[in-house]
Amino acid sequence: FNAEKKELVDKVYYDEFAECLRIKPEKNQDQQTFINLIHAKMEPLKERFLFVFDNLVNYADIECYISSLNRKKFQIIITTKDPKLFANIEQANVIKIESFSEKEAYEYIRLSMRDQANRLSGDESVRYFYENLTQNSNGIIPLKLKLAVSIFKENQSWSLNDFMDKINSKSNEETLSHLLIEPLKQSSSLVLLRLLSFLDGSFKSF
């Protein structure tokens, strides 16, 4: 779930879950009643579920969803950029992901780019790559650096300057993910997968 706003989580429940489980919300139905019905329909299924609430801003936005989840059937992961979000929440196992230090980020780029020596060679170009991503910021999130490296390696026709024109310190993880996925949307393999999915009775658009 994109949990930046409650409305985005609501949409998944009222549109996607309701459609898949063939549940039609009743007029003036209490929201918690509807949520409980969704969970009750999922519980008998043989699968176990992992709910990921990504980039949460306000814990109260998802409290109504997780309060009725059977923790033996449903596992929950919540990601947030607010380190104080879970300060007063019991039973939260908090894992803090620190930014790479300059030394760690530099070493990651150097090791990851060993097969790109014709495009990124020498300490100076590695430094240029790093500084473009971290300008005016303290450190860099590991995921952001991993995405940036993957994009550079995936686009073999790009020079280092081409890469810098498209990506900079203002590029967030979501922007980089879109850049990485965009070329795949045009691939013949994805077109075939869409056609096969369309013929499947449990088809979900993507």
Short mmCIF file of N, CA and C in Angstrom, two decimals, residues 1-2 5-18 31 34-35 53 61-62 64-65:
data_model
loop_
_atom_site.label_atom_id
_atom_site.label_comp_id
_atom_site.label_asym_id
_atom_site.label_seq_id
_atom_site.Cartn_x
_atom_site.Cartn_y
_atom_site.Cartn_z
N PHE A 1 0.84 -1.19 0.00
CA PHE A 1 0.00 0.00 0.00
C PHE A 1 0.88 1.25 0.00
N ASN A 2 0.50 2.23 -0.79
CA ASN A 2 1.08 3.56 -0.64
C ASN A 2 0.33 4.21 0.52
N LYS A 5 -1.24 8.72 2.27
CA LYS A 5 -2.54 9.29 2.61
C LYS A 5 -3.52 8.16 2.87
N LYS A 6 -4.42 8.37 3.80
CA LYS A 6 -5.41 7.34 4.13
C LYS A 6 -6.26 7.00 2.91
N GLU A 7 -6.56 7.99 2.09
CA GLU A 7 -7.41 7.77 0.93
C GLU A 7 -6.82 6.73 -0.02
N LEU A 8 -5.48 6.65 -0.09
CA LEU A 8 -4.83 5.69 -0.98
C LEU A 8 -5.00 4.25 -0.48
N VAL A 9 -4.97 4.08 0.85
CA VAL A 9 -5.21 2.75 1.43
C VAL A 9 -6.69 2.39 1.28
N ASP A 10 -7.57 3.36 1.51
CA ASP A 10 -9.01 3.14 1.33
C ASP A 10 -9.31 2.62 -0.07
N LYS A 11 -8.66 3.20 -1.04
CA LYS A 11 -8.91 2.84 -2.44
C LYS A 11 -8.57 1.37 -2.70
N VAL A 12 -7.48 0.89 -2.12
CA VAL A 12 -7.11 -0.51 -2.31
C VAL A 12 -8.19 -1.42 -1.74
N TYR A 13 -8.68 -1.10 -0.55
CA TYR A 13 -9.70 -1.94 0.09
C TYR A 13 -11.03 -1.87 -0.66
N TYR A 14 -11.47 -0.65 -0.97
CA TYR A 14 -12.80 -0.49 -1.55
C TYR A 14 -12.86 -0.84 -3.04
N ASP A 15 -11.74 -0.73 -3.73
CA ASP A 15 -11.73 -1.04 -5.16
C ASP A 15 -11.15 -2.43 -5.44
N GLU A 16 -9.87 -2.63 -5.10
CA GLU A 16 -9.17 -3.85 -5.48
C GLU A 16 -9.59 -5.06 -4.64
N PHE A 17 -9.53 -4.93 -3.32
CA PHE A 17 -9.89 -6.06 -2.46
C PHE A 17 -11.36 -6.43 -2.64
N ALA A 18 -12.22 -5.41 -2.66
CA ALA A 18 -13.66 -5.67 -2.80
C ALA A 18 -13.96 -6.38 -4.11
N GLN A 31 -17.21 1.92 8.15
CA GLN A 31 -15.96 1.52 7.51
C GLN A 31 -15.30 0.34 8.22
N PHE A 34 -16.82 -2.90 7.21
CA PHE A 34 -16.40 -3.30 5.87
C PHE A 34 -14.98 -3.88 5.89
N ILE A 35 -14.09 -3.23 6.61
CA ILE A 35 -12.71 -3.71 6.73
C ILE A 35 -12.68 -5.10 7.37
N PHE A 53 2.73 -1.36 4.39
CA PHE A 53 2.24 0.03 4.36
C PHE A 53 3.46 0.91 4.17
N ASP A 61 -3.83 6.80 10.32
CA ASP A 61 -4.42 6.53 9.01
C ASP A 61 -4.61 5.04 8.74
N ILE A 62 -3.80 4.20 9.36
CA ILE A 62 -3.90 2.75 9.08
C ILE A 62 -4.36 1.95 10.30
N CYS A 64 -7.16 1.58 11.75
CA CYS A 64 -8.41 0.85 11.57
C CYS A 64 -8.21 -0.41 10.73
N TYR A 65 -7.15 -0.41 9.91
CA TYR A 65 -6.89 -1.58 9.07
C TYR A 65 -6.13 -2.68 9.80
#
